[in-house]
mmCIF file of C-alpha atoms in Angstrom:
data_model
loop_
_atom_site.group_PDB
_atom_site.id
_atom_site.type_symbol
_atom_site.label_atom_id
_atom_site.label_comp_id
_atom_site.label_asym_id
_atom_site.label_seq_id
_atom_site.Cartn_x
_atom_site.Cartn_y
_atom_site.Cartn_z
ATOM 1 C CA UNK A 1 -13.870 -15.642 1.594
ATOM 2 C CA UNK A 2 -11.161 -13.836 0.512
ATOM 3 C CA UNK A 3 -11.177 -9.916 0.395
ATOM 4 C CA UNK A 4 -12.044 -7.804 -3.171
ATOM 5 C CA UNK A 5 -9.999 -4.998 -3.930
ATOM 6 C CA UNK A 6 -12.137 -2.620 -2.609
ATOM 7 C CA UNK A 7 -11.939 -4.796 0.602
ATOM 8 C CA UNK A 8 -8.371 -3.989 1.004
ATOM 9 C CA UNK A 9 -8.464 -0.325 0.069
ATOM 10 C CA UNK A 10 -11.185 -0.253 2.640
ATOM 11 C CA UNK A 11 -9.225 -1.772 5.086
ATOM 12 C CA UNK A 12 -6.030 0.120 4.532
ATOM 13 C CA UNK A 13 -7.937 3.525 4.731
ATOM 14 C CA UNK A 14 -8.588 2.659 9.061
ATOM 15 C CA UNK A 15 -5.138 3.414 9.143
ATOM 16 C CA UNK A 16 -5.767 6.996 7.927
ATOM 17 C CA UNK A 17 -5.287 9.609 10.690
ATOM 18 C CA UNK A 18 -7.176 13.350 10.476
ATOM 19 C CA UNK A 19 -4.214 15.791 9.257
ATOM 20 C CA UNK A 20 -1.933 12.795 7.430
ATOM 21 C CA UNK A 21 0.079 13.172 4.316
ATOM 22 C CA UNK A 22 -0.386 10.217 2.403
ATOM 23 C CA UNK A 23 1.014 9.251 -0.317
ATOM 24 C CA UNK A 24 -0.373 6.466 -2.844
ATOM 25 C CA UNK A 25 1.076 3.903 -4.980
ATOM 26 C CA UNK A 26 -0.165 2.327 -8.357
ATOM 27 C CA UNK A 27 -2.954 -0.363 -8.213
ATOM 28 C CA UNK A 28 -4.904 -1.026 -5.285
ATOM 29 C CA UNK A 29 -3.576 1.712 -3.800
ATOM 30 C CA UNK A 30 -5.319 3.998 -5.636
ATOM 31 C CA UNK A 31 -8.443 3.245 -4.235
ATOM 32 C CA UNK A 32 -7.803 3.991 -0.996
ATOM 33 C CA UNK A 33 -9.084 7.635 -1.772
ATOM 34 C CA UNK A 34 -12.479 6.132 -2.257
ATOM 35 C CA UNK A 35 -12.723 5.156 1.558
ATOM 36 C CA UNK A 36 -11.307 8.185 3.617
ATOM 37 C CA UNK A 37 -13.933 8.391 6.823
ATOM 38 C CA UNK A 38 -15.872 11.533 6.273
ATOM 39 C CA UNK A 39 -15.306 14.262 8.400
ATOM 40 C CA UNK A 40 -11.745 13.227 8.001
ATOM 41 C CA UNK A 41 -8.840 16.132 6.174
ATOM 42 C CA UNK A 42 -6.164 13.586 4.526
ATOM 43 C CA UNK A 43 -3.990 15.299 1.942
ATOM 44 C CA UNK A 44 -3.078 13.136 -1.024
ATOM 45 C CA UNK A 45 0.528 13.588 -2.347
ATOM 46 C CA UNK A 46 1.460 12.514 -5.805
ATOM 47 C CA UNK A 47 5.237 12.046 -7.197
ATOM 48 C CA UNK A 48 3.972 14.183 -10.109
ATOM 49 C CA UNK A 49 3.678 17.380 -8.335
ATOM 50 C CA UNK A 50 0.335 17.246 -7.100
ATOM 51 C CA UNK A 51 -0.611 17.820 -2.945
ATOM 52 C CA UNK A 52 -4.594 17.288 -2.218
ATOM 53 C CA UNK A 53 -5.716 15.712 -4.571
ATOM 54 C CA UNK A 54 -9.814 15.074 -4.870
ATOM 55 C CA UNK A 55 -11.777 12.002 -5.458
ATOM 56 C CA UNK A 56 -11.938 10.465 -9.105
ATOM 57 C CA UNK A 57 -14.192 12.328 -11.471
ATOM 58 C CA UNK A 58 -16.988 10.862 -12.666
ATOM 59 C CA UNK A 59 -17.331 10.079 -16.099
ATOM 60 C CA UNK A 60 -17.426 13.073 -18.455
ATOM 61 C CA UNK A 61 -16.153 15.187 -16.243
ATOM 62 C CA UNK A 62 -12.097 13.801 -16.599
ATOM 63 C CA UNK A 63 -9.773 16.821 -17.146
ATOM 64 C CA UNK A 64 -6.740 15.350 -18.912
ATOM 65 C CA UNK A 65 -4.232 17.339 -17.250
ATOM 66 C CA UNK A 66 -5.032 16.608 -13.821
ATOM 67 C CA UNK A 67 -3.529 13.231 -12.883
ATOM 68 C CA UNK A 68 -1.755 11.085 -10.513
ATOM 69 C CA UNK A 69 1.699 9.128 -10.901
ATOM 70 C CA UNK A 70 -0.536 6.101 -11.781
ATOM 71 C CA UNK A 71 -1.579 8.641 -15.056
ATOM 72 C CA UNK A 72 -5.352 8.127 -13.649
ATOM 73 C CA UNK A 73 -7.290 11.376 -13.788
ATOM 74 C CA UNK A 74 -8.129 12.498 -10.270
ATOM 75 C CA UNK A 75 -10.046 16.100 -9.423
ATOM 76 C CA UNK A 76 -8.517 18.943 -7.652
ATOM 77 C CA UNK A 77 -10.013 21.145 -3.987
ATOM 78 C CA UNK A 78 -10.176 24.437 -3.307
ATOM 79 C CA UNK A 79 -6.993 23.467 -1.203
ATOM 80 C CA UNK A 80 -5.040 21.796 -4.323
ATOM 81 C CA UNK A 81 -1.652 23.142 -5.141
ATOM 82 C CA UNK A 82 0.909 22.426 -7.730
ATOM 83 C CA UNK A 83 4.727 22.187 -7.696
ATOM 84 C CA UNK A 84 7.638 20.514 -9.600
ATOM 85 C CA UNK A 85 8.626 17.054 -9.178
ATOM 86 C CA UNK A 86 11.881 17.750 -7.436
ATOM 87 C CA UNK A 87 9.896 19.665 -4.889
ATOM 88 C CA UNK A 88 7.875 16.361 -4.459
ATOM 89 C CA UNK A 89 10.273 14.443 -3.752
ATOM 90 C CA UNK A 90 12.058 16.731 -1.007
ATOM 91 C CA UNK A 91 8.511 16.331 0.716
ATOM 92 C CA UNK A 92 9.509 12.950 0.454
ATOM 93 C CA UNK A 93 13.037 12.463 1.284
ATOM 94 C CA UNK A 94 12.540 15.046 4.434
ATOM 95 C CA UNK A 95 10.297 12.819 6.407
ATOM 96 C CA UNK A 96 7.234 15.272 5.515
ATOM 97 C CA UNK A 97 4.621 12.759 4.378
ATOM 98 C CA UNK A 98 3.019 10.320 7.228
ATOM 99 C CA UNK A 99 2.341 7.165 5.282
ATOM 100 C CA UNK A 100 2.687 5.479 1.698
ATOM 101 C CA UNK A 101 0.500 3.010 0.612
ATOM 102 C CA UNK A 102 2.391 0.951 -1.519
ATOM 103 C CA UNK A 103 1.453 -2.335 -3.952
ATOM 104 C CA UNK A 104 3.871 -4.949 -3.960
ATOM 105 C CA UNK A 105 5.118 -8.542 -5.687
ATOM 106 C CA UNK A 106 6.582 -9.988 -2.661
ATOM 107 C CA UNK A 107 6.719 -9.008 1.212
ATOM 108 C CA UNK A 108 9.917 -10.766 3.445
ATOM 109 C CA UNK A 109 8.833 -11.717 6.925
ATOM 110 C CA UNK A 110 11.178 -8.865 8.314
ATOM 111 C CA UNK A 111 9.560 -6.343 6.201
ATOM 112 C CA UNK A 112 11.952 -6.121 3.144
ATOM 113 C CA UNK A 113 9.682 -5.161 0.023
ATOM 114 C CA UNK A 114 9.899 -6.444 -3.754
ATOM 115 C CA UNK A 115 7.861 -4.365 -5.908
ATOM 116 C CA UNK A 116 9.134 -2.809 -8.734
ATOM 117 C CA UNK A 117 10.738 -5.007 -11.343
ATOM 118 C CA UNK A 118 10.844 -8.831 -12.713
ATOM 119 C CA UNK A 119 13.499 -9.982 -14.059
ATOM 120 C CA UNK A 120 13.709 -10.678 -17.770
ATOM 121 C CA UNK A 121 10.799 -7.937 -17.928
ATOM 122 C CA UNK A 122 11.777 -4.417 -19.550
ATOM 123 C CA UNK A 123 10.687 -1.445 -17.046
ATOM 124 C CA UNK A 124 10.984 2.028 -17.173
ATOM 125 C CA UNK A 125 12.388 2.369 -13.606
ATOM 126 C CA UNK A 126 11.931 1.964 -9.928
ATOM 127 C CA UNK A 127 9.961 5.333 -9.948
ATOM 128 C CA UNK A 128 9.290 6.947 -6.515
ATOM 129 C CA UNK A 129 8.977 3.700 -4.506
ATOM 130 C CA UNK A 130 12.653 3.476 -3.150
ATOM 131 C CA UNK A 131 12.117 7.189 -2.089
ATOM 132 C CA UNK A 132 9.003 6.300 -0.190
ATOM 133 C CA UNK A 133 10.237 3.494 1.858
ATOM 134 C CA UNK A 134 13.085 5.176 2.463
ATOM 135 C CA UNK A 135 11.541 8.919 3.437
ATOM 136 C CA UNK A 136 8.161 8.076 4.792
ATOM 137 C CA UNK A 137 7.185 7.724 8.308
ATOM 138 C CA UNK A 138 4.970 4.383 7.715
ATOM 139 C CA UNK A 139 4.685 2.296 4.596
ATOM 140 C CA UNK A 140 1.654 -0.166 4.214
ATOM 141 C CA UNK A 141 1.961 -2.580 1.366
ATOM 142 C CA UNK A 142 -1.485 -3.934 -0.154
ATOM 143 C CA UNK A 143 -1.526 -6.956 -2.315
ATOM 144 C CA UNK A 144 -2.597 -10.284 -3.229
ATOM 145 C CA UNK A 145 -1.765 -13.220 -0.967
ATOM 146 C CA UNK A 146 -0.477 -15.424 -3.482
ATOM 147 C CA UNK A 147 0.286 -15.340 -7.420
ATOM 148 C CA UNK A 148 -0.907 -18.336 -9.864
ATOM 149 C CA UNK A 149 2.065 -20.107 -9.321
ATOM 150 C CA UNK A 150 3.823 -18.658 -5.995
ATOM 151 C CA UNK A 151 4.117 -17.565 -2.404
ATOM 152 C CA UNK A 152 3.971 -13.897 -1.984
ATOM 153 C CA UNK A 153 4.533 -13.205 1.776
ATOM 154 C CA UNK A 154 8.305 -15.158 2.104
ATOM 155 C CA UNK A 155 11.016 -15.703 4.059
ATOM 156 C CA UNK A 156 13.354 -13.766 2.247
ATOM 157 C CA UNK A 157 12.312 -11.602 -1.369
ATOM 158 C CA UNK A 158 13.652 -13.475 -4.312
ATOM 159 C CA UNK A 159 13.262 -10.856 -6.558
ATOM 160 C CA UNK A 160 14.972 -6.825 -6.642
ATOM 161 C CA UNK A 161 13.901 -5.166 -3.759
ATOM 162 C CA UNK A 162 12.415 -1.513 -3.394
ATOM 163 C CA UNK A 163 13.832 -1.487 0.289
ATOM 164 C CA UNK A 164 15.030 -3.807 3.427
ATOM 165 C CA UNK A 165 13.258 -3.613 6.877
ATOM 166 C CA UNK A 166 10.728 -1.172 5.220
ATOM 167 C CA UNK A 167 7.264 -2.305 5.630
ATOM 168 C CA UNK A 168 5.062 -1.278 8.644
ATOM 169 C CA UNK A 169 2.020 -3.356 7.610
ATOM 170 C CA UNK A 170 0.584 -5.856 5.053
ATOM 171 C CA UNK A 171 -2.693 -6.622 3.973
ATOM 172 C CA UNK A 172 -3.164 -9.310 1.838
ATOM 173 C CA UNK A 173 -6.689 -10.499 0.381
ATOM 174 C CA UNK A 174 -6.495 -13.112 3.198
ATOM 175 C CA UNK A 175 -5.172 -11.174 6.019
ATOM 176 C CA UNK A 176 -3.267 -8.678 8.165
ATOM 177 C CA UNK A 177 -0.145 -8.664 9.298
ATOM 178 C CA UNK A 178 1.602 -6.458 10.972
ATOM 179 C CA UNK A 179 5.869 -6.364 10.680
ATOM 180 C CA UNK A 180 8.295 -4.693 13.296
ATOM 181 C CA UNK A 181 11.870 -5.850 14.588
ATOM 182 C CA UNK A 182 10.777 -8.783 16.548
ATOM 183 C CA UNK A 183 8.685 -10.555 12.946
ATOM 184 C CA UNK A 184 5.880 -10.430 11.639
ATOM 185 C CA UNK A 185 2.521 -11.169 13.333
ATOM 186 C CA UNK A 186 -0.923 -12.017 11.549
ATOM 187 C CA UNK A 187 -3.593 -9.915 13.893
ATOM 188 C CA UNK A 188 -6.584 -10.222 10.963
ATOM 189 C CA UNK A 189 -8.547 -12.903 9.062
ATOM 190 C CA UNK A 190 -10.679 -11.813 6.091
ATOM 191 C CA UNK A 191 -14.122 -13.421 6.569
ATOM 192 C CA UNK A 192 -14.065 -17.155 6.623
ATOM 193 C CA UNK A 193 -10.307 -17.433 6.352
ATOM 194 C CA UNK A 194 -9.173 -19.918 8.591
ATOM 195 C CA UNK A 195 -5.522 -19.701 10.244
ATOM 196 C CA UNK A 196 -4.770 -23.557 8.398
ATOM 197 C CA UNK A 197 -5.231 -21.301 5.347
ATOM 198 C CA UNK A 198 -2.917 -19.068 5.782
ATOM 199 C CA UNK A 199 -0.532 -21.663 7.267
ATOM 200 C CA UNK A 200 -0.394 -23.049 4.006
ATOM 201 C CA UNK A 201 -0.587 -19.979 1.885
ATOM 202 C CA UNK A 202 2.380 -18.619 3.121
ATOM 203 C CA UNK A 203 6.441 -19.357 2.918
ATOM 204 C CA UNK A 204 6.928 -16.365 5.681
ATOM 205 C CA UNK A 205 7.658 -17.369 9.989
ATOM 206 C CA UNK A 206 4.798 -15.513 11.711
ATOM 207 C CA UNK A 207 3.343 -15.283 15.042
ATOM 208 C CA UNK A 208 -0.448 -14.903 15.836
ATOM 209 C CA UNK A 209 -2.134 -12.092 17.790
ATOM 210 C CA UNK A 210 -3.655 -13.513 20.868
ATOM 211 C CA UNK A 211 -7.057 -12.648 19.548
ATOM 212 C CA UNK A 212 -7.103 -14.985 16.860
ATOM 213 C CA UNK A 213 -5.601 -17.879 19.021
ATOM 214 C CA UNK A 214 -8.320 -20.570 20.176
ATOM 215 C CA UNK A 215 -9.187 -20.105 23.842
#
């Protein structure tokens, strides 16, 4: 059975660490705020000049001017603060923010990331994503295993890429992988996901942890 959304912003938020910076990307991503262990200080940083950053408000309660770069309203803490963009983005580009949780259209099996444009499609930009990959200490990309009609964990991107050699760890609806300079390596199943399954789900070269390897 293959994992919901929620699934995979729950599983992304183990990877959470008491005193991170995190930053989070549009989609999935987003969700991740939902699941942060209790007990646990993570400060949210958003691309729009926002650090710590409060659950979503429930309904009624929105404030329109308090959003994050996905333009979802979000609540502030006593702990909030403001800044420009530019300062943002120095967080950024300094190596100040732990991990970015990122969405993504296609994941190489040596970590290169595709996930900001199509081609043929119009888009505004690439947006903050090159500057994450680039400037964070650990990027996690969430996404679906597989579109309609293709592979989404490859041998090589086909389409643009965000960055090369970027991506720490992926976590798909099927599974876990996890990506450093030697490959990539599955090391989770989602619940009745079977290893055939992912054999033929995916175009990438992968090894398996030894605990999911039959005795």
């Amino acid at each position: 059975m293959a994992w919901t959304r929620e699934d995979m912003a729950q599983r992304a938020a183990k990877e959470l660490r008491d005193g991170y910076y995190v930053n989070l990307g549009i989609g999935i991503p987003t969700l991740v705020s939902n699941f942060i262990p209790p007990g646990m200080t993570v400060q949210l940083q958003s691309e729009n000049g926002m650090l710590g950053m409060g659950p979503f408000p429930y309904e009624g309660e929105e404030d329109a001017d308090l959003i994050n770069a996905s333009k979802q309203t979000v609540s502030e803490l006593p702990t909030t603060s403001y800044f420009s963009s530019a300062d943002c983005f120095a967080m950024i580009r300094g190596g100040h923010i732990n991990l970015t949780i990122l969405g993504g259209m296609e994941v190489s099996e040596s970590g290169d990331l595709a996930n900001w444009t199509v081609p043929g499609k119009m888009v505004k930009g690439m947006g903050g994503a090159m500057d994450l990959v680039a400037g964070v200490e650990r990027v996690i990309v969430v996404m679906d295993h597989n579109s309609r009609d293709a592979k989404k964990v490859v041998r090589q991107c086909t389409l643009p890429l965000t960055g090369q050699g970027v991506v720490d760890m992926l976590i798909t609806d099927l599974a876990v992988f996890e990506i450093d300079e030697t490959g990539m390596t599955l090391t989770e199943l989602a619940p009745d996901v079977t290893l055939a399954e992912i054999t033929e789900k995916t175009d990438a070269r992968y090894g398996i942890a030894p605990a999911l390897q039959a005795p």
